[in-house]
Coordinates of C-alpha atoms in Angstrom, one line a residue:
Chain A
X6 CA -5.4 -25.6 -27.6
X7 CA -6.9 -24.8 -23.9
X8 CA -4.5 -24.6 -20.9
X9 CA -6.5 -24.9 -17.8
X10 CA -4.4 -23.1 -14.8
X11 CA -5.7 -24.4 -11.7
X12 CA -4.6 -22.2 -8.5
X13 CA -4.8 -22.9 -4.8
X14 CA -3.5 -21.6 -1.6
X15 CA -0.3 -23.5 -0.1
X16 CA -0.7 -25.6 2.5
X17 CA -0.4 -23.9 5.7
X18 CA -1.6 -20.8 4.2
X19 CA -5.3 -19.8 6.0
X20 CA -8.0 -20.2 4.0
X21 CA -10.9 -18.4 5.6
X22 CA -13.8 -18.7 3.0
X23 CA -12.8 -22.6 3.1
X24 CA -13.4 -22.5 6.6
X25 CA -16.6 -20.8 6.5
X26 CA -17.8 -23.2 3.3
X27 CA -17.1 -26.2 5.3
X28 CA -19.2 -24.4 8.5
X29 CA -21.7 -24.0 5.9
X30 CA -21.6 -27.6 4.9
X31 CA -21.4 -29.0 8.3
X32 CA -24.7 -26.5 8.9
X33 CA -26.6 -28.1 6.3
X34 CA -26.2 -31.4 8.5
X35 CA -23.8 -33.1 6.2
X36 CA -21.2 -35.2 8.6
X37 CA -17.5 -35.5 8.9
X38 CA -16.1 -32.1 6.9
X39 CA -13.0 -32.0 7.3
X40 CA -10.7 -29.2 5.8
X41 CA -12.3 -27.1 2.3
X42 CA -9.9 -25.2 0.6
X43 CA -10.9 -22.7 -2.0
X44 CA -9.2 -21.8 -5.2
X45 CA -9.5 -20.7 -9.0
X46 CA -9.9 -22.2 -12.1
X47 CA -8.2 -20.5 -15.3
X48 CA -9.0 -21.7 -18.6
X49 CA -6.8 -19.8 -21.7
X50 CA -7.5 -20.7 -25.2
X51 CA -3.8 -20.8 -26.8
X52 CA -2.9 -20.7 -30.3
X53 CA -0.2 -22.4 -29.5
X54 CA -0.5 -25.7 -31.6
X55 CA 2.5 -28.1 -29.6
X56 CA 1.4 -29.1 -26.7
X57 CA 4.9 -29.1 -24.9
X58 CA 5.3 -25.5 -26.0
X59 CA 1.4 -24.7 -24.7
X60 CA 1.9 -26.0 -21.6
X61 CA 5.5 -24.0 -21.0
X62 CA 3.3 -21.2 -21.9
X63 CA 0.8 -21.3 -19.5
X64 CA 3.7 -22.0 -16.8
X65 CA 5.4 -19.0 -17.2
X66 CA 1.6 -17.2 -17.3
X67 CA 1.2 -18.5 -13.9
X68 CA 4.2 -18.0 -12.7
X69 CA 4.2 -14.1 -13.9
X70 CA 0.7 -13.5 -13.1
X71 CA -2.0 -15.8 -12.5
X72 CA -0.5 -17.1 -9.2
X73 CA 1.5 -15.6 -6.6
X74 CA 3.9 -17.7 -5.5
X75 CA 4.3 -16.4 -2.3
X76 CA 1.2 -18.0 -0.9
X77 CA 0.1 -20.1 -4.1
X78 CA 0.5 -22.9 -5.7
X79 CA -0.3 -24.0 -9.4
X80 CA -0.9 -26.8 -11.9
X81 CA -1.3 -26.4 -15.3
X82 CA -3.3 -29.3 -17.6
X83 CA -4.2 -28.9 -21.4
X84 CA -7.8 -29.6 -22.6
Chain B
X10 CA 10.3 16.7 -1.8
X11 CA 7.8 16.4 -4.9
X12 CA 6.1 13.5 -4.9
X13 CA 3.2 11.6 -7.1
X14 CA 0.2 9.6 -6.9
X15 CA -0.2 6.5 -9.7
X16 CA -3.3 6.4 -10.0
X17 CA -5.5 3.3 -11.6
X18 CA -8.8 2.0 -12.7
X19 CA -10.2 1.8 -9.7
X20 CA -8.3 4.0 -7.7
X21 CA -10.5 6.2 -5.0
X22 CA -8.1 7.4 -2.4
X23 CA -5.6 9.6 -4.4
X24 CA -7.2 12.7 -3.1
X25 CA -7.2 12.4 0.2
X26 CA -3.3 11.0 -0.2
X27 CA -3.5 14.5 -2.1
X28 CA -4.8 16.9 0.4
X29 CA -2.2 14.9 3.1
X30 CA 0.9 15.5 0.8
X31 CA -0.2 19.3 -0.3
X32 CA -0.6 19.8 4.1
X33 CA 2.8 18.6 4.5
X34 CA 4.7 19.4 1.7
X35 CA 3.2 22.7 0.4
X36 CA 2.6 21.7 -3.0
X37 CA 0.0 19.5 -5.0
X38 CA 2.0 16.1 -5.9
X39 CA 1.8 14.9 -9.5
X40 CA -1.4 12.9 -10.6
X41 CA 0.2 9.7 -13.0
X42 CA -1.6 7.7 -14.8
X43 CA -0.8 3.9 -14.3
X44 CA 0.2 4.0 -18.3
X45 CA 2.6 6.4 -17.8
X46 CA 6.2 5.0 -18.2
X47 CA 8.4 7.9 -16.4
X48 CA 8.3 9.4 -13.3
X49 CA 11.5 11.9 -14.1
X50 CA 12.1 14.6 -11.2
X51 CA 10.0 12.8 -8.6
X52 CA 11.3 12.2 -4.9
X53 CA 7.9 9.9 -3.6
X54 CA 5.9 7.9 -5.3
X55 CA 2.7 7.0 -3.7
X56 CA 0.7 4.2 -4.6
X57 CA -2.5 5.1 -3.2
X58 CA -5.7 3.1 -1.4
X59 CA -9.0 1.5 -3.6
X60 CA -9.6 -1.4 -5.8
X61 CA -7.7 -1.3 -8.7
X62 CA -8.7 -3.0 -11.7
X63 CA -11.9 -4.4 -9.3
X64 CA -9.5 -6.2 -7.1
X65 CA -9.6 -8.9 -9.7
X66 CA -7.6 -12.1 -9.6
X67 CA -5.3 -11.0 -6.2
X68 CA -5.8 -7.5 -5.0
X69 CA -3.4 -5.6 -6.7
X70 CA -1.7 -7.9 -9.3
X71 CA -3.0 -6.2 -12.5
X72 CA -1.8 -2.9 -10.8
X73 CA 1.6 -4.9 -10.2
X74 CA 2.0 -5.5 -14.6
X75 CA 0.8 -1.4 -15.5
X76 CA 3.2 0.0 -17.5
X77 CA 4.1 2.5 -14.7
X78 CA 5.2 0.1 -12.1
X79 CA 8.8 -0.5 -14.6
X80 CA 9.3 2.8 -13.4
X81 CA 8.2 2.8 -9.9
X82 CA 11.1 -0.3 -10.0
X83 CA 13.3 2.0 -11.3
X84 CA 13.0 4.8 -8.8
X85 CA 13.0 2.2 -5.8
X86 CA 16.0 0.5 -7.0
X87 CA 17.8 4.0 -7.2
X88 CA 17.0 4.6 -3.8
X89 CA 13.8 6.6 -4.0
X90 CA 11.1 6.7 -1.7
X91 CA 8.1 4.5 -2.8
X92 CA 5.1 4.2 0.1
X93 CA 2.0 2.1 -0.4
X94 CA -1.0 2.4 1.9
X95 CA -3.7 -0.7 1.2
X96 CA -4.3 -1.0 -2.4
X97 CA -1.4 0.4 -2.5
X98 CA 1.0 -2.2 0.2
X99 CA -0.6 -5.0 -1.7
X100 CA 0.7 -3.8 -5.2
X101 CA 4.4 -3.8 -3.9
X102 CA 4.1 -7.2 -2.6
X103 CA 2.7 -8.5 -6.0
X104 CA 5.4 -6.4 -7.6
X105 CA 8.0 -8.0 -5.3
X106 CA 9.0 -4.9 -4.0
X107 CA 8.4 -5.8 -0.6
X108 CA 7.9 -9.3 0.7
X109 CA 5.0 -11.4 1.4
X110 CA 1.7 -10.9 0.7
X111 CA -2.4 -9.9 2.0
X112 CA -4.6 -12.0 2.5
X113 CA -8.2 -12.4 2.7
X114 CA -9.0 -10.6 6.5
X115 CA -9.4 -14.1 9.3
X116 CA -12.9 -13.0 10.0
X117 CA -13.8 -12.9 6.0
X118 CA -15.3 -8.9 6.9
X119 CA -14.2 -6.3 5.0
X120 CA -12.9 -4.2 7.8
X121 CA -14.3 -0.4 7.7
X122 CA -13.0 1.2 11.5
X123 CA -10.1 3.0 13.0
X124 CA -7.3 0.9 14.0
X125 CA -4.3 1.5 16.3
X126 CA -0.6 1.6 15.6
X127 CA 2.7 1.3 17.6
X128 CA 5.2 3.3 15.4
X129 CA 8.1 0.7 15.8
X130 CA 10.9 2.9 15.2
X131 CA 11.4 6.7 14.7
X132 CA 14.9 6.8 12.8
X133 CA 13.1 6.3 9.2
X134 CA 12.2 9.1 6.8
X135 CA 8.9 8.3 7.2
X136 CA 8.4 8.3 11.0
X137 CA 11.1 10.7 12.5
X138 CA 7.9 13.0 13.6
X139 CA 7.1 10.3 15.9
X140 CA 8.2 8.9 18.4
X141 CA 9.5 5.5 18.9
X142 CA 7.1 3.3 20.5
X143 CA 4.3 6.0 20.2
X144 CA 0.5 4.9 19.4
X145 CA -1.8 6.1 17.0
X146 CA -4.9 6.0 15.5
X147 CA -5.7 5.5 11.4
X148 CA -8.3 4.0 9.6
X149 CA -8.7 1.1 8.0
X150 CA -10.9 0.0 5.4
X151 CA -9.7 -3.4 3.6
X152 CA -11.2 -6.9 2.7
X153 CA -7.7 -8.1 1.9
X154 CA -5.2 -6.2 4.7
X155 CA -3.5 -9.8 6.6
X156 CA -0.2 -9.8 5.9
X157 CA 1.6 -13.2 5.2
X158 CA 5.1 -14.3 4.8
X159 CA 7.0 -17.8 5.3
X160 CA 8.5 -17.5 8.9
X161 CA 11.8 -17.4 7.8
X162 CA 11.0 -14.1 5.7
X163 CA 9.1 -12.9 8.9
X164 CA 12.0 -13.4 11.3
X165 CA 14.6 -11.4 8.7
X166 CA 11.9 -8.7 8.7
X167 CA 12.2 -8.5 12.9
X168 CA 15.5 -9.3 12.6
X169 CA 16.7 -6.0 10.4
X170 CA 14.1 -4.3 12.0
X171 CA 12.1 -3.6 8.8
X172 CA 8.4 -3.6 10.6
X173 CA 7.4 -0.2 10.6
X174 CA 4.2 -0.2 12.3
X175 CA 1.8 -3.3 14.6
X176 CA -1.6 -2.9 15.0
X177 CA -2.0 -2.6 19.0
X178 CA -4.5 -1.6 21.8
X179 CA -4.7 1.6 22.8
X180 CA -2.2 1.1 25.3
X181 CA 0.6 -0.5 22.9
X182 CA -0.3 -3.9 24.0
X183 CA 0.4 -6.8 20.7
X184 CA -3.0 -8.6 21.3
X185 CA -5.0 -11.0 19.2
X186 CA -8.1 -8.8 19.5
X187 CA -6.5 -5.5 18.4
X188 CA -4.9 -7.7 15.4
X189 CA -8.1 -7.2 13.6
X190 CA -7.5 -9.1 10.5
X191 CA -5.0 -11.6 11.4
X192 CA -1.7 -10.3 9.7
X193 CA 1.3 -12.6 10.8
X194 CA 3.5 -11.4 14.3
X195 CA 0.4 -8.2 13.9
X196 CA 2.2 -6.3 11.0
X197 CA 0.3 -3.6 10.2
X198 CA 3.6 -1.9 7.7
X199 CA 7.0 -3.0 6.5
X200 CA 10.1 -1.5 5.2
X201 CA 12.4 -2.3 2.9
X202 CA 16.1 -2.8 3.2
X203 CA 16.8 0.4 2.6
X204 CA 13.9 1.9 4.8
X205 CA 12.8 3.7 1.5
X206 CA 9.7 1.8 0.2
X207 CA 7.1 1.6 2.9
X208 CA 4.1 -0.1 2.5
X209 CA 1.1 -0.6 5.4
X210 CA -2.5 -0.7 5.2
X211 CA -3.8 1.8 7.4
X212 CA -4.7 5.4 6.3
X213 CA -2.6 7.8 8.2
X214 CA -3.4 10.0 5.0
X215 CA -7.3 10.1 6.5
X216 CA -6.0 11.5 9.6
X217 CA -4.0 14.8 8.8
X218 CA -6.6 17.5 9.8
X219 CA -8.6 18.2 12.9
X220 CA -11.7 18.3 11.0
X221 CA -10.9 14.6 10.1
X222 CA -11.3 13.7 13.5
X223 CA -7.6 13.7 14.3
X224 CA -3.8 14.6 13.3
X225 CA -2.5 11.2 14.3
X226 CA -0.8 10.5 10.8
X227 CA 0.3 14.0 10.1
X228 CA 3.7 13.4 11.5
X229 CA 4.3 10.4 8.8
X230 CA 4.0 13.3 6.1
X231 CA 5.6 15.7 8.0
X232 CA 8.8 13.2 8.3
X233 CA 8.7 12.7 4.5
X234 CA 8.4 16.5 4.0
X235 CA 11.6 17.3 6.2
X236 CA 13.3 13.8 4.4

């Protein structure tokens, strides 16, 4: 089983290489960027076999490592 | 006082942090490696500047899981003096040992230059060679030194009086410009509670010998010498 951990900055937290990706964008001539935000894509192959167990799994990964809290948020999907 | 450096994959500033504790203290600290477990008879524990494990993920959360840092938790929560300088500041927030957390610099550029500091207070084991108020110089060299915290946790760290150092002009002034990489209310360095763990991400360790080009963070080794 695959948990993909999908991690982004809070709102309200900067995101400067958003802002300079949507500079970028609006360079290239395309109109009406608004805000990019920037984060990370996790995928974890799990032996786990349940998904209800996987997916508590990959929570408590995130939650001990794979995003900090402080300025992150996190959602975790199975694949 | 006989401290140690942890030092990790991708650690390159424990001998300078070295050479600034031998000046001060008279002896050579401790070299540990991160997958130690104890840290028995030590009085400071340094996490020291570079890019552990390649900076990978969030500066300084791998450093934050090594097998060491149960014992650097340990030591901190009996009271003993833990300091952090960049790599170093951003492990103890992603160990919780201090709150917030770095960011990515505003202006996205790793910032390689010498910065200035107003030494906030002077009653602290590690600033009592200063004095209050006082500005001085240190280096900086970090991609990922702007500090963050909610403003609640911000305004409890003013409130108790746990920021330990701004960035500033020359003259003291807080100004955006001298705030190179955007840290919240300019925090360059923050205490904890107990004024014990310190953690900032400026190099006074880089500025301990006139040959360096200045004595400006002498005093903060000095202060944890006489401590």
């Amino acid at each position: 089983m695959k948990a993909i951990v999908t991690v982004m900055l809070k709102n309200g937290v900067l995101d400067p290489q958003g802002r300079a990706i949507g500079h970028a964008l609006s360079g290239l001539g395309y109109p009406g960027i608004g805000e990019v935000r920037v984060g990370k894509r996790i995928e974890i192959e799990l032996a786990e076999t349940d998904p209800a167990a996987a997916l508590a799994q990959a929570e408590e990964m995130a939650r001990k490592l794979l995003a900090n809290l402080v300025i992150e948020s996190f959602k975790v999907e199975l694949a | 006082m006989r401290a140690a450096i942890v030092v990790f994959p991708g650690t390159n500033r424990e001998r300078d942090m070295a050479i600034a504790l031998r000046l001060a203290t008279g002896h050579a600290p401790l070299m540990v490696w991160h997958k130690e477990t104890t840290l028995n008879g030590i009085d400071l524990v340094v996490l020291p500047g570079g890019f552990s494990h390649g900076d990978y993920l969030r500066c300084g959360a791998m450093a934050a899981q090594s097998p060491i840092m149960a014992a650097v938790r340990a030591h901190a929560e009996r009271g003993g003096h833990v300091m952090g300088v960049c790599n170093g500041f951003q492990m103890l927030t992603e160990a919780q040992l201090l709150p917030g957390a770095l960011l990515r610099n505003a202006g996205l550029r790793f910032l390689s230059q010498d910065c200035h500091l107003r030494i906030e207070r002077n009653d602290t084991d590690y600033t009592r060679h200063y004095a209050a108020g006082q500005i001085i110089r240190a280096p900086m060299a970090h991609g990922d030194g702007n500090y963050f915290a909610d403003d609640a946790t911000l305004d409890r760290l003013e409130g108790e009086g746990l920021v330990a150092f701004r960035y500033t002009d020359t003259t003291g002034a807080v100004t955006q410009e001298a705030n190179l990489n955007g840290s919240q209310r300019s925090i360059a360095g923050i205490f904890s509670p107990n004024l014990r763990v310190l953690g900032l991400m400026p190099h006074p360790e880089d500025l301990v010998d006139p040959l360096m080009g200045g004595i400006d963070g002498l005093p903060l080794f000095q202060s944890l010498a006489s401590a």
